[in-house]
Short mmCIF file of C-alpha atoms in Angstrom, two decimals:
data_model
loop_
_atom_site.label_atom_id
_atom_site.label_comp_id
_atom_site.label_asym_id
_atom_site.label_seq_id
_atom_site.Cartn_x
_atom_site.Cartn_y
_atom_site.Cartn_z
CA UNK A 10 6.05 3.69 -21.10
CA UNK A 11 5.01 6.67 -18.99
CA UNK A 12 5.76 6.75 -15.28
CA UNK A 13 3.81 5.94 -12.15
CA UNK A 14 4.07 8.55 -9.36
CA UNK A 15 3.70 7.62 -5.70
CA UNK A 16 3.36 10.18 -2.90
CA UNK A 17 3.82 9.41 0.78
CA UNK A 18 6.11 9.04 3.77
CA UNK A 19 9.39 7.12 3.70
CA UNK A 20 10.37 5.71 7.06
CA UNK A 21 12.86 3.53 8.86
CA UNK A 22 11.65 0.04 9.82
CA UNK A 23 13.32 -1.61 12.81
CA UNK A 24 12.50 -5.18 13.81
CA UNK A 25 14.03 -7.80 16.08
CA UNK A 26 15.66 -10.75 14.38
CA UNK A 27 13.31 -13.57 13.46
CA UNK A 28 10.35 -13.91 15.78
CA UNK A 29 11.88 -12.35 18.90
CA UNK A 30 9.62 -10.11 20.95
CA UNK A 31 10.68 -6.51 21.48
CA UNK A 32 11.64 -7.24 25.08
CA UNK A 33 13.97 -10.02 23.96
CA UNK A 34 15.82 -7.98 21.35
CA UNK A 35 19.29 -6.53 21.82
CA UNK A 36 19.61 -5.53 18.15
CA UNK A 37 17.30 -4.60 15.30
CA UNK A 38 17.33 -5.16 11.56
CA UNK A 39 17.09 -2.03 9.40
CA UNK A 40 14.96 -1.39 6.32
CA UNK A 41 13.48 1.71 4.67
CA UNK A 42 9.86 1.58 3.66
CA UNK A 43 6.53 3.32 3.19
CA UNK A 44 3.26 2.29 1.59
CA UNK A 45 3.60 4.30 -1.61
CA UNK A 46 7.35 3.69 -1.79
CA UNK A 47 6.68 -0.05 -1.62
CA UNK A 48 4.28 0.23 -4.55
CA UNK A 49 6.83 2.20 -6.58
CA UNK A 50 9.62 -0.24 -5.72
CA UNK A 51 7.56 -3.28 -6.68
CA UNK A 52 6.56 -1.65 -9.97
CA UNK A 53 10.12 -0.61 -10.72
CA UNK A 54 11.29 -4.17 -10.06
CA UNK A 55 8.68 -5.33 -12.59
CA UNK A 56 10.02 -2.90 -15.19
CA UNK A 57 7.64 0.07 -14.81
CA UNK A 58 9.20 3.58 -14.63
CA UNK A 59 8.36 5.21 -11.29
CA UNK A 60 8.89 8.43 -9.35
CA UNK A 61 8.50 8.44 -5.59
CA UNK A 62 7.70 11.81 -4.01
CA UNK A 63 8.30 12.52 -0.34
CA UNK A 64 10.23 14.88 1.96
CA UNK A 65 13.42 13.84 3.75
CA UNK A 66 15.92 15.58 5.99
CA UNK A 67 19.46 16.44 4.91
CA UNK A 68 21.34 13.88 6.98
CA UNK A 69 23.18 10.56 6.72
CA UNK A 70 20.13 8.44 7.62
CA UNK A 71 18.12 10.00 4.81
CA UNK A 72 20.97 9.20 2.43
CA UNK A 73 20.74 5.55 3.52
CA UNK A 74 17.01 5.66 2.81
CA UNK A 75 17.61 7.12 -0.65
CA UNK A 76 20.19 4.43 -1.41
CA UNK A 77 17.45 1.80 -1.06
CA UNK A 78 15.38 3.59 -3.70
CA UNK A 79 18.42 3.90 -5.96
CA UNK A 80 19.06 0.17 -5.62
CA UNK A 81 15.70 -0.64 -7.19
CA UNK A 82 15.84 2.20 -9.75
CA UNK A 83 12.95 4.15 -8.25
CA UNK A 84 12.98 7.76 -9.46
CA UNK A 85 13.84 10.34 -6.78
CA UNK A 86 13.94 13.53 -8.87
CA UNK A 87 11.17 15.28 -6.94
CA UNK A 88 11.97 14.41 -3.33
CA UNK A 89 11.85 17.57 -1.21
CA UNK A 90 14.49 18.11 1.46
CA UNK A 91 14.09 19.71 4.85
CA UNK A 92 13.20 19.00 8.46
CA UNK A 93 15.21 17.13 11.05
CA UNK A 94 14.25 13.47 11.17
CA UNK A 95 12.97 10.47 9.29
CA UNK A 96 10.03 8.63 10.84
CA UNK A 97 10.47 5.21 12.44
CA UNK A 98 8.29 2.21 13.02
CA UNK A 99 9.04 -0.97 14.94
CA UNK A 100 7.70 -4.38 13.93
CA UNK A 101 7.44 -7.45 16.15
CA UNK A 102 6.57 -10.42 13.96
CA UNK A 103 3.84 -12.66 15.31
CA UNK A 104 3.54 -16.40 14.94
CA UNK A 105 0.72 -18.91 15.30
CA UNK A 106 -1.74 -17.44 17.83
CA UNK A 107 0.52 -14.49 18.78
CA UNK A 108 -0.25 -11.44 16.61
CA UNK A 109 2.31 -9.11 15.09
CA UNK A 110 2.75 -5.70 16.73
CA UNK A 111 3.65 -2.32 15.25
CA UNK A 112 4.82 0.77 17.17
CA UNK A 113 5.07 4.12 15.35
CA UNK A 114 7.52 6.93 16.07
CA UNK A 115 6.89 9.32 13.19
CA UNK A 116 5.59 12.56 14.72
CA UNK A 117 7.53 15.68 13.73
CA UNK A 118 9.24 13.87 10.87
CA UNK A 119 10.29 15.78 7.75
CA UNK A 120 7.36 14.44 5.75
CA UNK A 121 4.82 15.16 8.46
CA UNK A 122 5.96 18.80 8.37
CA UNK A 123 5.38 19.04 4.60
CA UNK A 124 3.96 22.28 3.21
CA UNK A 125 2.23 22.81 -0.15
CA UNK A 126 5.19 24.76 -1.57
CA UNK A 127 7.42 21.68 -1.16
CA UNK A 128 5.82 20.00 -4.18
CA UNK A 129 5.64 21.25 -7.78
CA UNK A 130 2.93 19.02 -9.19
CA UNK A 131 3.34 20.45 -12.71
CA UNK A 132 6.90 19.16 -12.79
CA UNK A 133 6.12 15.98 -10.84
CA UNK A 134 3.36 14.89 -13.24
CA UNK A 135 5.33 15.58 -16.41
CA UNK A 136 5.18 12.38 -18.52
CA UNK A 137 3.12 10.54 -15.86
CA UNK A 138 0.17 8.24 -16.51
CA UNK A 139 -0.68 7.14 -12.97
CA UNK A 140 -0.74 8.66 -9.48
CA UNK A 141 -0.93 6.54 -6.33
CA UNK A 142 -1.41 7.53 -2.71
CA UNK A 143 -2.86 5.94 0.42
CA UNK A 144 -5.00 6.95 3.35
CA UNK A 145 -1.87 6.97 5.50
CA UNK A 146 -0.52 10.09 3.79
CA UNK A 147 -3.26 12.62 4.67
CA UNK A 148 -3.29 11.25 8.23
CA UNK A 149 0.28 12.34 8.92
CA UNK A 150 0.41 16.11 9.09
CA UNK A 151 -1.39 19.42 9.30
CA UNK A 152 -1.01 20.31 5.62
CA UNK A 153 -1.05 16.83 4.09
CA UNK A 154 -4.81 16.57 3.47
CA UNK A 155 -4.56 19.85 1.54
CA UNK A 156 -1.46 18.66 -0.34
CA UNK A 157 -3.13 15.36 -1.30
CA UNK A 158 -6.17 17.25 -2.58
CA UNK A 159 -3.93 19.57 -4.61
CA UNK A 160 -2.11 16.57 -6.09
CA UNK A 161 -5.39 14.85 -7.02
CA UNK A 162 -6.70 17.99 -8.70
CA UNK A 163 -3.48 18.42 -10.66
CA UNK A 164 -3.52 14.76 -11.75
CA UNK A 165 -7.16 14.91 -12.76
CA UNK A 166 -6.54 18.03 -14.88
CA UNK A 167 -3.92 16.04 -16.81
CA UNK A 168 -6.21 12.98 -17.15
CA UNK A 169 -3.79 10.92 -15.09
CA UNK A 170 -5.32 7.82 -13.50
CA UNK A 171 -5.50 8.00 -9.71
CA UNK A 172 -5.44 5.02 -7.35
CA UNK A 173 -5.84 5.10 -3.60
CA UNK A 174 -5.44 2.44 -0.95
CA UNK A 175 -7.62 3.37 2.04
CA UNK A 176 -5.04 1.89 4.44
CA UNK A 177 -6.71 3.03 7.68
CA UNK A 178 -4.34 3.18 10.66
CA UNK A 179 -6.07 3.71 13.99
CA UNK A 180 -2.78 4.78 15.57
CA UNK A 181 -2.63 7.80 13.24
CA UNK A 182 -6.17 9.24 13.32
CA UNK A 183 -9.74 8.52 14.33
CA UNK A 184 -12.37 6.95 12.12
CA UNK A 185 -14.28 10.24 12.03
CA UNK A 186 -11.16 12.16 10.94
CA UNK A 187 -10.39 9.58 8.28
CA UNK A 188 -13.92 9.61 6.90
CA UNK A 189 -14.11 13.40 6.77
CA UNK A 190 -10.82 13.71 4.89
CA UNK A 191 -11.06 10.71 2.57
CA UNK A 192 -14.56 11.63 1.40
CA UNK A 193 -13.07 14.84 -0.04
CA UNK A 194 -10.42 12.87 -1.93
CA UNK A 195 -12.39 9.87 -3.18
CA UNK A 196 -14.32 11.73 -5.93
CA UNK A 197 -10.97 12.12 -7.74
CA UNK A 198 -10.08 8.43 -7.48
CA UNK A 199 -10.39 6.04 -10.42
CA UNK A 200 -9.27 2.86 -8.62
CA UNK A 201 -9.90 2.33 -4.91
CA UNK A 202 -8.18 -0.43 -2.94
CA UNK A 203 -9.45 -1.56 0.43
CA UNK A 204 -9.74 -4.54 2.73
CA UNK A 205 -12.62 -5.80 4.84
CA UNK A 206 -11.73 -3.50 7.76
CA UNK A 207 -10.97 -0.32 5.80
CA UNK A 208 -14.39 -0.13 4.19
CA UNK A 209 -16.05 -0.42 7.58
CA UNK A 210 -13.67 1.83 9.54
CA UNK A 211 -13.30 4.69 7.06
CA UNK A 212 -16.48 4.65 5.00
CA UNK A 213 -18.86 2.96 7.45
CA UNK A 214 -19.78 0.46 4.75
CA UNK A 215 -20.00 -3.11 6.02
CA UNK A 216 -20.07 -6.53 4.38
CA UNK A 217 -23.06 -8.71 5.18
CA UNK A 218 -22.56 -12.14 6.81
CA UNK A 219 -18.89 -11.54 7.52
CA UNK A 220 -16.90 -12.01 10.71
CA UNK A 221 -13.36 -10.65 10.30
CA UNK A 222 -12.07 -12.18 13.53
CA UNK A 223 -13.29 -15.69 12.70
CA UNK A 224 -12.11 -15.47 9.09
CA UNK A 225 -15.63 -16.00 7.74
CA UNK A 226 -15.95 -14.01 4.51
CA UNK A 227 -19.04 -13.58 2.35
CA UNK A 228 -18.47 -13.01 -1.35
CA UNK A 229 -21.95 -11.58 -1.78
CA UNK A 230 -21.33 -9.17 1.09
CA UNK A 231 -18.21 -7.79 -0.53
CA UNK A 232 -19.89 -7.36 -3.89
CA UNK A 233 -22.47 -5.31 -2.01
CA UNK A 234 -19.74 -3.21 -0.37
CA UNK A 235 -17.91 -2.61 -3.64
CA UNK A 236 -21.14 -1.64 -5.39
CA UNK A 237 -22.01 0.86 -2.65
CA UNK A 238 -18.52 2.41 -2.76
CA UNK A 239 -18.56 2.61 -6.55
CA UNK A 240 -21.95 4.30 -6.70
CA UNK A 241 -21.51 6.63 -3.72
CA UNK A 242 -18.14 8.04 -4.80
CA UNK A 243 -18.30 7.52 -8.57
CA UNK A 244 -15.29 5.20 -8.60
CA UNK A 245 -14.92 3.05 -11.71
CA UNK A 246 -12.97 0.18 -10.14
CA UNK A 247 -13.02 -1.02 -6.53
CA UNK A 248 -10.61 -3.73 -5.40
CA UNK A 249 -11.07 -5.45 -2.05
CA UNK A 250 -8.54 -7.85 -0.59
CA UNK A 251 -10.04 -10.76 1.34
CA UNK A 252 -7.94 -12.12 4.17
CA UNK A 253 -9.15 -15.12 6.14
CA UNK A 254 -7.01 -15.13 9.28
CA UNK A 255 -6.49 -18.67 10.48
CA UNK A 256 -3.60 -17.57 12.70
CA UNK A 257 -0.68 -15.12 12.59
CA UNK A 258 1.17 -17.75 10.55
CA UNK A 259 -1.55 -19.03 8.22
CA UNK A 260 -3.93 -16.91 6.15
CA UNK A 261 -6.29 -17.52 3.27
CA UNK A 262 -5.87 -14.77 0.67
CA UNK A 263 -7.92 -13.71 -2.34
CA UNK A 264 -9.33 -10.55 -3.88
CA UNK A 265 -12.33 -8.99 -5.58
CA UNK A 266 -12.23 -6.48 -8.43
CA UNK A 267 -15.56 -4.75 -9.03
CA UNK A 268 -15.45 -2.98 -12.37
CA UNK A 269 -18.18 -1.72 -14.69
CA UNK A 270 -20.81 -3.26 -12.43
CA UNK A 271 -19.30 -6.76 -12.59
CA UNK A 272 -17.53 -8.70 -9.84
CA UNK A 273 -14.38 -10.67 -10.54
CA UNK A 274 -12.84 -12.89 -7.83
CA UNK A 275 -9.33 -14.29 -7.84
CA UNK A 276 -8.50 -17.81 -6.80
CA UNK A 277 -7.81 -18.28 -3.09
CA UNK A 278 -4.34 -18.97 -1.70
CA UNK A 279 -3.43 -20.57 1.62
CA UNK A 280 -0.31 -18.63 2.68
CA UNK A 281 2.24 -19.64 5.28
CA UNK A 282 3.28 -16.11 6.20
CA UNK A 283 6.90 -15.04 6.23
CA UNK A 284 6.21 -11.30 6.51
CA UNK A 285 2.75 -9.89 5.90
CA UNK A 286 3.79 -6.21 6.15
CA UNK A 287 3.46 -4.74 2.67
CA UNK A 288 0.92 -7.31 1.50
CA UNK A 289 -1.58 -4.62 0.55
CA UNK A 290 1.10 -2.52 -1.15
CA UNK A 291 2.13 -5.44 -3.34
CA UNK A 292 -1.51 -5.97 -4.25
CA UNK A 293 -1.75 -2.32 -5.28
CA UNK A 294 1.39 -2.61 -7.38
CA UNK A 295 0.04 -5.74 -9.07
CA UNK A 296 -3.24 -4.00 -9.80
CA UNK A 297 -1.53 -0.96 -11.32
CA UNK A 298 0.85 -3.14 -13.36
CA UNK A 299 -2.07 -5.10 -14.78
CA UNK A 300 -4.15 -2.06 -15.65
CA UNK A 301 -1.40 -0.10 -17.39
CA UNK A 302 -0.57 -3.24 -19.38
CA UNK A 303 -4.18 -3.63 -20.52
CA UNK A 304 -5.07 -6.88 -18.75
CA UNK A 305 -8.77 -7.70 -18.65
CA UNK A 306 -10.57 -7.53 -15.30
CA UNK A 307 -10.22 -11.22 -14.42
CA UNK A 308 -6.53 -11.37 -15.29
CA UNK A 309 -5.99 -8.11 -13.38
CA UNK A 310 -7.38 -9.41 -10.11
CA UNK A 311 -5.63 -12.77 -10.54
CA UNK A 312 -2.28 -11.05 -11.13
CA UNK A 313 -2.70 -8.64 -8.19
CA UNK A 314 -3.75 -11.39 -5.77
CA UNK A 315 -0.89 -13.67 -6.85
CA UNK A 316 1.65 -10.84 -6.57
CA UNK A 317 0.50 -10.12 -3.03
CA UNK A 318 0.54 -13.81 -2.15
CA UNK A 319 4.17 -14.03 -3.21
CA UNK A 320 5.12 -10.90 -1.29
CA UNK A 321 3.87 -12.36 1.97
CA UNK A 322 6.40 -15.17 1.54
CA UNK A 323 9.25 -12.60 1.25
CA UNK A 324 10.99 -10.91 4.17
CA UNK A 325 10.51 -7.15 4.64
CA UNK A 326 8.00 -4.87 2.95
CA UNK A 327 8.58 -5.06 -0.81
CA UNK A 328 7.47 -7.62 -3.38
CA UNK A 329 10.62 -8.64 -5.24
CA UNK A 330 8.83 -10.78 -7.80
CA UNK A 331 9.16 -10.41 -11.56
CA UNK A 332 6.04 -10.51 -13.76
CA UNK A 333 6.95 -14.03 -14.92
CA UNK A 334 7.04 -15.20 -11.28
CA UNK A 335 3.57 -13.82 -10.70
CA UNK A 336 2.18 -15.21 -13.95
CA UNK A 337 3.58 -18.64 -13.10
CA UNK A 338 1.58 -18.63 -9.87
CA UNK A 339 -1.51 -17.36 -11.68
CA UNK A 340 -1.07 -20.28 -14.07
CA UNK A 341 -1.15 -22.77 -11.23
CA UNK A 342 2.52 -23.30 -10.37
CA UNK A 343 2.32 -22.94 -6.60
CA UNK A 344 4.23 -26.07 -5.67
CA UNK A 345 7.25 -24.24 -4.26
CA UNK A 346 9.56 -26.82 -5.84
CA UNK A 347 13.24 -25.87 -6.13
CA UNK A 348 14.05 -24.21 -9.46
CA UNK A 349 17.31 -25.60 -10.87
#
């Protein structure tokens, strides 16, 4: 099997224990994460060869970060080194009516200071079949939109499939900046992943009869959105995750895959959230796993939605579920009974 390449930032996650607020915390739990790294780690855990590409400093904290990738057998052969610091983000987990909070501290990180010469895409894409990036990556640094475009061109020349998760983060750039940059990248994309907010915020494409805050979702509205995205940017497959937010602790979760002009919806899951950070990344990993394994469109969206459902019951950012775990949920085994 050929490899999947992910390109993006790799950062330190710090969060108080349990559901403590920041102001209550006198210690933080440590984890290393990043959107594309989470996709690579989930895929590697499911048995898919991966290479994660980023830029890290030469220091002890970066070595700790790399050790997490080694643990899950994620390839690190093309990680550039340089700069002075790894980025950080802080997570305060919400509960019930209290929302989760995220604070970023990633300016001037090694990855944000990336330059085009840091990445040899000819070498990186050797024996690759898939390239994945997110909208977070071009938002992070002066040269990163250019580097992402260079990577997409190199992948396209080699007929490597390209997936992108829009992943809009208002704390990183404005809607106008995101739209201007992403519209240059989307013509190279074969599979686009979004949620109800991304499509509106980045592409100014809205679902009819939908109220995100109330959790009211319209299937017909999202088919309309996916069709508009597909036609406007020439993207063959558009996947939209559908989150009905009942509270910070309870969500309804499902997904749409719009492919070849046909809409395919997954079943809906009622999730009691353990940690929702990384939910979209696990969906992306499930989608990629399904497509490289030749699943049909309906099985693909069912697998991706179930994988993401399971991730949101797992602490921290990565979906540590094997394919058989996901397929069991797809098949209807969602009882949560103890396995003996």
